[in-house]
Amino acid sequence: MPAFSAFRLLPPHSILLQSTLFKPSIPFLSYSSHHLSFSSSKPSISSSTFSSRFHPIQVAPSDLLADKNDLGPVPEISREVALELYEDMVLGRSFEDMCAQMYYRGKMSGFVHLYSGQEAVSTGFIKLLKKADTVVSTYRDHVHALSKGVSARAVMAELFGKATGCCRGQGGTMHMLSAEHGLLGGFAFIGEGIPVATGAAFTAKYRREVLKESDCDLVTVAFFGDGACNNGQFFECLNMAALWKLPIVFVVENNLWAIGMSHLRAASDPEIWKKGPPFGMPGVHVDGMDVLKVREVAKEAIERARRGEGPSLVECETYRFRGHSLAYHVELHRPDEKAHYVARDPILGLKKYNLEHNLATESELKTIESKIDDVIEDAVEFADASPVPPRSQLLENVFADPKGFGIGPDEKYRCEDPGFTQGTAQV
């Protein structure tokens, strides 16, 4: 029987195990024994940089990640950094847990996509950035906004659709944006933010090399999921970024699922990091459930971009603990798969590390958790008490025209006509 026919007929959980298209000798969705070292020259396959901390694990696709306790020592961090990382991750998790409560109480509407379980990726990268560095997110953007410094009040109010939100209530859950904090937006369409991030990185390079702003060393981090990596703009932007050596880090938050489609069934080669080398940039796979390992790889990639040595592709293997969105009541993940990752909760992992290495006491960590509880409660109270956007705001920020809707036949702004929006909005 032809290989493709066999591939189609096999049950989903055994497709890649039994098909002749699968080569068991290749480490699957685990640390590879060969990674690309970061260098300014065209990268070559090497084990010198990463093999000492990323060990190959031969696992079947249905087993996902094996026990990674033998991956060698994690990088050392200071007490200050340890507490900062822990506080940021707890903030993200607690915020998302509260979002779930508020959604089911009717305070939010539509599709609300939570980030629970993926906090190590956001914290690991964003806490290494300068305020002026830019971040482009996805529809799972609440925690990216928080890590970048947007207040919990502003994010929660935006989710409530209130005028005090970071986008005045017009962006909502999937379109967080804050120019002040370098957050260039959450994007609802798959892969839509990748070209925007590439443009931001081009802007930084243009300012430095053409406008001669010698102090402009800004870096852009583009977050996107595994589902975006089969889209055309992903490849187009990798090519452009490598061609022009743009200061950007492409970060794949591979949570193994694109809505209800398993990544193992959607990609001809599920090891996304391999897509970097053909474009002349390093490709690295890292355990996205370990904030310290994420931070170590992120530091190298960000510094490389800041030095003007070009882009990197980093695949963070992580997991979302909740369904695709709160509107989905059916959980598509296998129980054993979910249990495997829940047991590797990134927050509990960091907590254990901090205690074992005397970087914090149990009391100090509880104080942080209590502080975050207060921040979240305050954000909810603030959002609930905030006003809804005024009716006059309805047509603003829709078109390029600064007043919102262009000029009518009478050469007056349409939005100034009090009858124009009559009946179109009930606030």
PDB file of N, CA and C in Angstrom, residues 121-191:
ATOM      1  N   VAL A 121       6.693  31.173  28.720  1.00  0.00           N
ATOM      2  CA  VAL A 121       7.134  31.745  27.442  1.00  0.00           C
ATOM      3  C   VAL A 121       7.068  33.271  27.487  1.00  0.00           C
ATOM      4  N   SER A 122       5.913  33.791  27.890  1.00  0.00           N
ATOM      5  CA  SER A 122       5.754  35.247  27.968  1.00  0.00           C
ATOM      6  C   SER A 122       6.763  35.857  28.931  1.00  0.00           C
ATOM      7  N   THR A 123       6.836  35.317  30.134  1.00  0.00           N
ATOM      8  CA  THR A 123       7.744  35.848  31.145  1.00  0.00           C
ATOM      9  C   THR A 123       9.201  35.670  30.726  1.00  0.00           C
ATOM     10  N   GLY A 124       9.527  34.510  30.192  1.00  0.00           N
ATOM     11  CA  GLY A 124      10.902  34.216  29.822  1.00  0.00           C
ATOM     12  C   GLY A 124      11.462  35.160  28.793  1.00  0.00           C
ATOM     13  N   PHE A 125      10.622  35.603  27.860  1.00  0.00           N
ATOM     14  CA  PHE A 125      11.087  36.521  26.819  1.00  0.00           C
ATOM     15  C   PHE A 125      10.903  37.986  27.203  1.00  0.00           C
ATOM     16  N   ILE A 126       9.703  38.360  27.575  1.00  0.00           N
ATOM     17  CA  ILE A 126       9.381  39.781  27.701  1.00  0.00           C
ATOM     18  C   ILE A 126      10.131  40.450  28.844  1.00  0.00           C
ATOM     19  N   LYS A 127      10.405  39.716  29.914  1.00  0.00           N
ATOM     20  CA  LYS A 127      11.101  40.320  31.045  1.00  0.00           C
ATOM     21  C   LYS A 127      12.579  40.588  30.762  1.00  0.00           C
ATOM     22  N   LEU A 128      13.039  40.226  29.572  1.00  0.00           N
ATOM     23  CA  LEU A 128      14.394  40.559  29.152  1.00  0.00           C
ATOM     24  C   LEU A 128      14.418  41.779  28.233  1.00  0.00           C
ATOM     25  N   LEU A 129      13.257  42.282  27.859  1.00  0.00           N
ATOM     26  CA  LEU A 129      13.177  43.386  26.907  1.00  0.00           C
ATOM     27  C   LEU A 129      13.226  44.749  27.590  1.00  0.00           C
ATOM     28  N   LYS A 130      13.636  45.758  26.833  1.00  0.00           N
ATOM     29  CA  LYS A 130      13.528  47.144  27.262  1.00  0.00           C
ATOM     30  C   LYS A 130      12.089  47.608  27.055  1.00  0.00           C
ATOM     31  N   LYS A 131      11.722  48.683  27.714  1.00  0.00           N
ATOM     32  CA  LYS A 131      10.370  49.201  27.549  1.00  0.00           C
ATOM     33  C   LYS A 131      10.109  49.592  26.103  1.00  0.00           C
ATOM     34  N   ALA A 132      11.117  50.142  25.417  1.00  0.00           N
ATOM     35  CA  ALA A 132      10.946  50.605  24.036  1.00  0.00           C
ATOM     36  C   ALA A 132      10.963  49.472  23.024  1.00  0.00           C
ATOM     37  N   ASP A 133      11.432  48.286  23.413  1.00  0.00           N
ATOM     38  CA  ASP A 133      11.358  47.136  22.511  1.00  0.00           C
ATOM     39  C   ASP A 133       9.896  46.810  22.251  1.00  0.00           C
ATOM     40  N   THR A 134       9.639  46.199  21.123  1.00  0.00           N
ATOM     41  CA  THR A 134       8.248  45.947  20.737  1.00  0.00           C
ATOM     42  C   THR A 134       7.894  44.468  20.763  1.00  0.00           C
ATOM     43  N   VAL A 135       6.631  44.218  21.042  1.00  0.00           N
ATOM     44  CA  VAL A 135       6.084  42.866  21.105  1.00  0.00           C
ATOM     45  C   VAL A 135       4.816  42.816  20.251  1.00  0.00           C
ATOM     46  N   VAL A 136       4.684  41.766  19.474  1.00  0.00           N
ATOM     47  CA  VAL A 136       3.461  41.524  18.705  1.00  0.00           C
ATOM     48  C   VAL A 136       2.878  40.204  19.185  1.00  0.00           C
ATOM     49  N   SER A 137       1.593  40.210  19.473  1.00  0.00           N
ATOM     50  CA  SER A 137       0.954  39.063  20.116  1.00  0.00           C
ATOM     51  C   SER A 137      -0.072  38.403  19.190  1.00  0.00           C
ATOM     52  N   THR A 138      -0.855  37.529  19.783  1.00  0.00           N
ATOM     53  CA  THR A 138      -1.891  36.782  19.077  1.00  0.00           C
ATOM     54  C   THR A 138      -3.233  37.074  19.745  1.00  0.00           C
ATOM     55  N   TYR A 139      -4.241  36.235  19.493  1.00  0.00           N
ATOM     56  CA  TYR A 139      -5.510  36.422  20.202  1.00  0.00           C
ATOM     57  C   TYR A 139      -5.419  35.953  21.651  1.00  0.00           C
ATOM     58  N   ARG A 140      -4.295  35.334  22.023  1.00  0.00           N
ATOM     59  CA  ARG A 140      -4.038  34.962  23.419  1.00  0.00           C
ATOM     60  C   ARG A 140      -3.076  36.009  24.000  1.00  0.00           C
ATOM     61  N   ASP A 141      -3.568  37.249  24.114  1.00  0.00           N
ATOM     62  CA  ASP A 141      -2.658  38.376  24.312  1.00  0.00           C
ATOM     63  C   ASP A 141      -2.699  39.024  25.689  1.00  0.00           C
ATOM     64  N   HIS A 142      -3.609  38.612  26.575  1.00  0.00           N
ATOM     65  CA  HIS A 142      -3.718  39.286  27.875  1.00  0.00           C
ATOM     66  C   HIS A 142      -2.408  39.255  28.648  1.00  0.00           C
ATOM     67  N   VAL A 143      -1.792  38.072  28.710  1.00  0.00           N
ATOM     68  CA  VAL A 143      -0.604  37.894  29.546  1.00  0.00           C
ATOM     69  C   VAL A 143       0.609  38.577  28.915  1.00  0.00           C
ATOM     70  N   HIS A 144       0.693  38.579  27.591  1.00  0.00           N
ATOM     71  CA  HIS A 144       1.763  39.330  26.942  1.00  0.00           C
ATOM     72  C   HIS A 144       1.673  40.808  27.326  1.00  0.00           C
ATOM     73  N   ALA A 145       0.456  41.333  27.349  1.00  0.00           N
ATOM     74  CA  ALA A 145       0.262  42.741  27.727  1.00  0.00           C
ATOM     75  C   ALA A 145       0.715  42.985  29.162  1.00  0.00           C
ATOM     76  N   LEU A 146       0.335  42.095  30.056  1.00  0.00           N
ATOM     77  CA  LEU A 146       0.721  42.249  31.459  1.00  0.00           C
ATOM     78  C   LEU A 146       2.239  42.169  31.623  1.00  0.00           C
ATOM     79  N   SER A 147       2.874  41.210  30.959  1.00  0.00           N
ATOM     80  CA  SER A 147       4.331  41.070  31.062  1.00  0.00           C
ATOM     81  C   SER A 147       5.042  42.299  30.522  1.00  0.00           C
ATOM     82  N   LYS A 148       4.454  42.946  29.517  1.00  0.00           N
ATOM     83  CA  LYS A 148       5.088  44.124  28.905  1.00  0.00           C
ATOM     84  C   LYS A 148       4.854  45.385  29.728  1.00  0.00           C
ATOM     85  N   GLY A 149       4.036  45.293  30.775  1.00  0.00           N
ATOM     86  CA  GLY A 149       3.878  46.430  31.672  1.00  0.00           C
ATOM     87  C   GLY A 149       2.537  47.121  31.638  1.00  0.00           C
ATOM     88  N   VAL A 150       1.626  46.670  30.766  1.00  0.00           N
ATOM     89  CA  VAL A 150       0.275  47.243  30.762  1.00  0.00           C
ATOM     90  C   VAL A 150      -0.396  46.847  32.075  1.00  0.00           C
ATOM     91  N   SER A 151      -1.063  47.783  32.730  1.00  0.00           N
ATOM     92  CA  SER A 151      -1.637  47.503  34.050  1.00  0.00           C
ATOM     93  C   SER A 151      -2.780  46.505  33.966  1.00  0.00           C
ATOM     94  N   ALA A 152      -2.963  45.767  35.049  1.00  0.00           N
ATOM     95  CA  ALA A 152      -4.076  44.815  35.121  1.00  0.00           C
ATOM     96  C   ALA A 152      -5.408  45.547  34.990  1.00  0.00           C
ATOM     97  N   ARG A 153      -5.470  46.762  35.505  1.00  0.00           N
ATOM     98  CA  ARG A 153      -6.686  47.567  35.374  1.00  0.00           C
ATOM     99  C   ARG A 153      -7.022  47.826  33.907  1.00  0.00           C
ATOM    100  N   ALA A 154      -6.019  48.262  33.147  1.00  0.00           N
ATOM    101  CA  ALA A 154      -6.252  48.610  31.745  1.00  0.00           C
ATOM    102  C   ALA A 154      -6.626  47.388  30.911  1.00  0.00           C
ATOM    103  N   VAL A 155      -6.009  46.242  31.219  1.00  0.00           N
ATOM    104  CA  VAL A 155      -6.322  45.024  30.468  1.00  0.00           C
ATOM    105  C   VAL A 155      -7.709  44.513  30.829  1.00  0.00           C
ATOM    106  N   MET A 156      -8.031  44.481  32.118  1.00  0.00           N
ATOM    107  CA  MET A 156      -9.342  43.991  32.542  1.00  0.00           C
ATOM    108  C   MET A 156     -10.453  44.896  32.026  1.00  0.00           C
ATOM    109  N   ALA A 157     -10.253  46.210  32.086  1.00  0.00           N
ATOM    110  CA  ALA A 157     -11.269  47.138  31.594  1.00  0.00           C
ATOM    111  C   ALA A 157     -11.490  46.959  30.093  1.00  0.00           C
ATOM    112  N   GLU A 158     -10.437  46.658  29.370  1.00  0.00           N
ATOM    113  CA  GLU A 158     -10.588  46.406  27.933  1.00  0.00           C
ATOM    114  C   GLU A 158     -11.418  45.155  27.697  1.00  0.00           C
ATOM    115  N   LEU A 159     -11.191  44.137  28.503  1.00  0.00           N
ATOM    116  CA  LEU A 159     -11.967  42.908  28.388  1.00  0.00           C
ATOM    117  C   LEU A 159     -13.437  43.134  28.732  1.00  0.00           C
ATOM    118  N   PHE A 160     -13.684  44.071  29.620  1.00  0.00           N
ATOM    119  CA  PHE A 160     -15.061  44.421  29.988  1.00  0.00           C
ATOM    120  C   PHE A 160     -15.702  45.341  28.953  1.00  0.00           C
ATOM    121  N   GLY A 161     -14.908  45.795  27.981  1.00  0.00           N
ATOM    122  CA  GLY A 161     -15.429  46.713  26.971  1.00  0.00           C
ATOM    123  C   GLY A 161     -15.657  48.106  27.510  1.00  0.00           C
ATOM    124  N   LYS A 162     -14.804  48.549  28.439  1.00  0.00           N
ATOM    125  CA  LYS A 162     -14.993  49.838  29.079  1.00  0.00           C
ATOM    126  C   LYS A 162     -14.051  50.899  28.503  1.00  0.00           C
ATOM    127  N   ALA A 163     -14.443  52.161  28.671  1.00  0.00           N
ATOM    128  CA  ALA A 163     -13.691  53.282  28.101  1.00  0.00           C
ATOM    129  C   ALA A 163     -12.316  53.439  28.731  1.00  0.00           C
ATOM    130  N   THR A 164     -12.107  52.886  29.907  1.00  0.00           N
ATOM    131  CA  THR A 164     -10.819  52.976  30.596  1.00  0.00           C
ATOM    132  C   THR A 164      -9.853  51.870  30.185  1.00  0.00           C
ATOM    133  N   GLY A 165     -10.257  51.012  29.263  1.00  0.00           N
ATOM    134  CA  GLY A 165      -9.386  49.946  28.802  1.00  0.00           C
ATOM    135  C   GLY A 165      -8.239  50.488  27.975  1.00  0.00           C
ATOM    136  N   CYS A 166      -7.232  49.658  27.728  1.00  0.00           N
ATOM    137  CA  CYS A 166      -6.049  50.119  27.004  1.00  0.00           C
ATOM    138  C   CYS A 166      -6.359  50.520  25.567  1.00  0.00           C
ATOM    139  N   CYS A 167      -7.488  50.075  25.026  1.00  0.00           N
ATOM    140  CA  CYS A 167      -7.930  50.497  23.696  1.00  0.00           C
ATOM    141  C   CYS A 167      -9.306  51.170  23.769  1.00  0.00           C
ATOM    142  N   ARG A 168      -9.607  51.753  24.926  1.00  0.00           N
ATOM    143  CA  ARG A 168     -10.863  52.474  25.156  1.00  0.00           C
ATOM    144  C   ARG A 168     -12.092  51.581  24.965  1.00  0.00           C
ATOM    145  N   GLY A 169     -11.906  50.277  25.118  1.00  0.00           N
ATOM    146  CA  GLY A 169     -13.016  49.349  24.983  1.00  0.00           C
ATOM    147  C   GLY A 169     -13.317  48.933  23.568  1.00  0.00           C
ATOM    148  N   GLN A 170     -12.540  49.392  22.608  1.00  0.00           N
ATOM    149  CA  GLN A 170     -12.815  49.090  21.201  1.00  0.00           C
ATOM    150  C   GLN A 170     -12.024  47.897  20.670  1.00  0.00           C
ATOM    151  N   GLY A 171     -11.034  47.450  21.434  1.00  0.00           N
ATOM    152  CA  GLY A 171     -10.226  46.327  20.971  1.00  0.00           C
ATOM    153  C   GLY A 171     -10.727  45.005  21.504  1.00  0.00           C
ATOM    154  N   GLY A 172     -10.996  44.982  22.801  1.00  0.00           N
ATOM    155  CA  GLY A 172     -11.487  43.759  23.404  1.00  0.00           C
ATOM    156  C   GLY A 172     -10.408  42.721  23.606  1.00  0.00           C
ATOM    157  N   THR A 173     -10.834  41.503  23.843  1.00  0.00           N
ATOM    158  CA  THR A 173      -9.934  40.437  24.258  1.00  0.00           C
ATOM    159  C   THR A 173      -8.821  40.127  23.275  1.00  0.00           C
ATOM    160  N   MET A 174      -9.089  40.187  21.964  1.00  0.00           N
ATOM    161  CA  MET A 174      -8.102  39.745  20.986  1.00  0.00           C
ATOM    162  C   MET A 174      -7.268  40.869  20.388  1.00  0.00           C
ATOM    163  N   HIS A 175      -7.495  42.102  20.829  1.00  0.00           N
ATOM    164  CA  HIS A 175      -6.808  43.225  20.196  1.00  0.00           C
ATOM    165  C   HIS A 175      -6.238  44.193  21.214  1.00  0.00           C
ATOM    166  N   MET A 176      -5.504  43.660  22.187  1.00  0.00           N
ATOM    167  CA  MET A 176      -4.819  44.507  23.156  1.00  0.00           C
ATOM    168  C   MET A 176      -3.704  45.285  22.448  1.00  0.00           C
ATOM    169  N   LEU A 177      -3.592  46.557  22.767  1.00  0.00           N
ATOM    170  CA  LEU A 177      -2.538  47.374  22.174  1.00  0.00           C
ATOM    171  C   LEU A 177      -2.172  48.495  23.127  1.00  0.00           C
ATOM    172  N   SER A 178      -0.889  48.773  23.224  1.00  0.00           N
ATOM    173  CA  SER A 178      -0.428  49.894  24.028  1.00  0.00           C
ATOM    174  C   SER A 178       0.882  50.403  23.441  1.00  0.00           C
ATOM    175  N   ALA A 179       0.806  51.503  22.710  1.00  0.00           N
ATOM    176  CA  ALA A 179       2.006  52.086  22.118  1.00  0.00           C
ATOM    177  C   ALA A 179       2.980  52.506  23.205  1.00  0.00           C
ATOM    178  N   GLU A 180       2.457  52.952  24.324  1.00  0.00           N
ATOM    179  CA  GLU A 180       3.289  53.394  25.438  1.00  0.00           C
ATOM    180  C   GLU A 180       4.202  52.285  25.931  1.00  0.00           C
ATOM    181  N   HIS A 181       3.718  51.066  25.903  1.00  0.00           N
ATOM    182  CA  HIS A 181       4.482  49.937  26.428  1.00  0.00           C
ATOM    183  C   HIS A 181       5.115  49.085  25.329  1.00  0.00           C
ATOM    184  N   GLY A 182       5.037  49.524  24.092  1.00  0.00           N
ATOM    185  CA  GLY A 182       5.642  48.761  23.005  1.00  0.00           C
ATOM    186  C   GLY A 182       4.873  47.516  22.627  1.00  0.00           C
ATOM    187  N   LEU A 183       3.616  47.442  23.017  1.00  0.00           N
ATOM    188  CA  LEU A 183       2.769  46.310  22.623  1.00  0.00           C
ATOM    189  C   LEU A 183       2.022  46.707  21.360  1.00  0.00           C
ATOM    190  N   LEU A 184       2.391  46.118  20.248  1.00  0.00           N
ATOM    191  CA  LEU A 184       1.851  46.536  18.955  1.00  0.00           C
ATOM    192  C   LEU A 184       0.570  45.822  18.587  1.00  0.00           C
ATOM    193  N   GLY A 185       0.015  45.071  19.499  1.00  0.00           N
ATOM    194  CA  GLY A 185      -1.310  44.527  19.265  1.00  0.00           C
ATOM    195  C   GLY A 185      -1.406  43.028  19.360  1.00  0.00           C
ATOM    196  N   GLY A 186      -2.616  42.607  19.714  1.00  0.00           N
ATOM    197  CA  GLY A 186      -2.991  41.214  19.574  1.00  0.00           C
ATOM    198  C   GLY A 186      -3.715  41.094  18.241  1.00  0.00           C
ATOM    199  N   PHE A 187      -3.591  39.950  17.586  1.00  0.00           N
ATOM    200  CA  PHE A 187      -4.175  39.773  16.258  1.00  0.00           C
ATOM    201  C   PHE A 187      -5.011  38.501  16.235  1.00  0.00           C
ATOM    202  N   ALA A 188      -6.237  38.639  15.744  1.00  0.00           N
ATOM    203  CA  ALA A 188      -7.183  37.531  15.799  1.00  0.00           C
ATOM    204  C   ALA A 188      -6.945  36.503  14.705  1.00  0.00           C
ATOM    205  N   PHE A 189      -6.496  36.940  13.542  1.00  0.00           N
ATOM    206  CA  PHE A 189      -6.274  35.995  12.450  1.00  0.00           C
ATOM    207  C   PHE A 189      -4.928  35.304  12.608  1.00  0.00           C
ATOM    208  N   ILE A 190      -4.888  34.042  12.248  1.00  0.00           N
ATOM    209  CA  ILE A 190      -3.695  33.228  12.450  1.00  0.00           C
ATOM    210  C   ILE A 190      -2.522  33.771  11.633  1.00  0.00           C
ATOM    211  N   GLY A 191      -1.441  34.084  12.321  1.00  0.00           N
ATOM    212  CA  GLY A 191      -0.240  34.569  11.646  1.00  0.00           C
ATOM    213  C   GLY A 191      -0.291  36.020  11.228  1.00  0.00           C
TER     214      GLY A 191
END
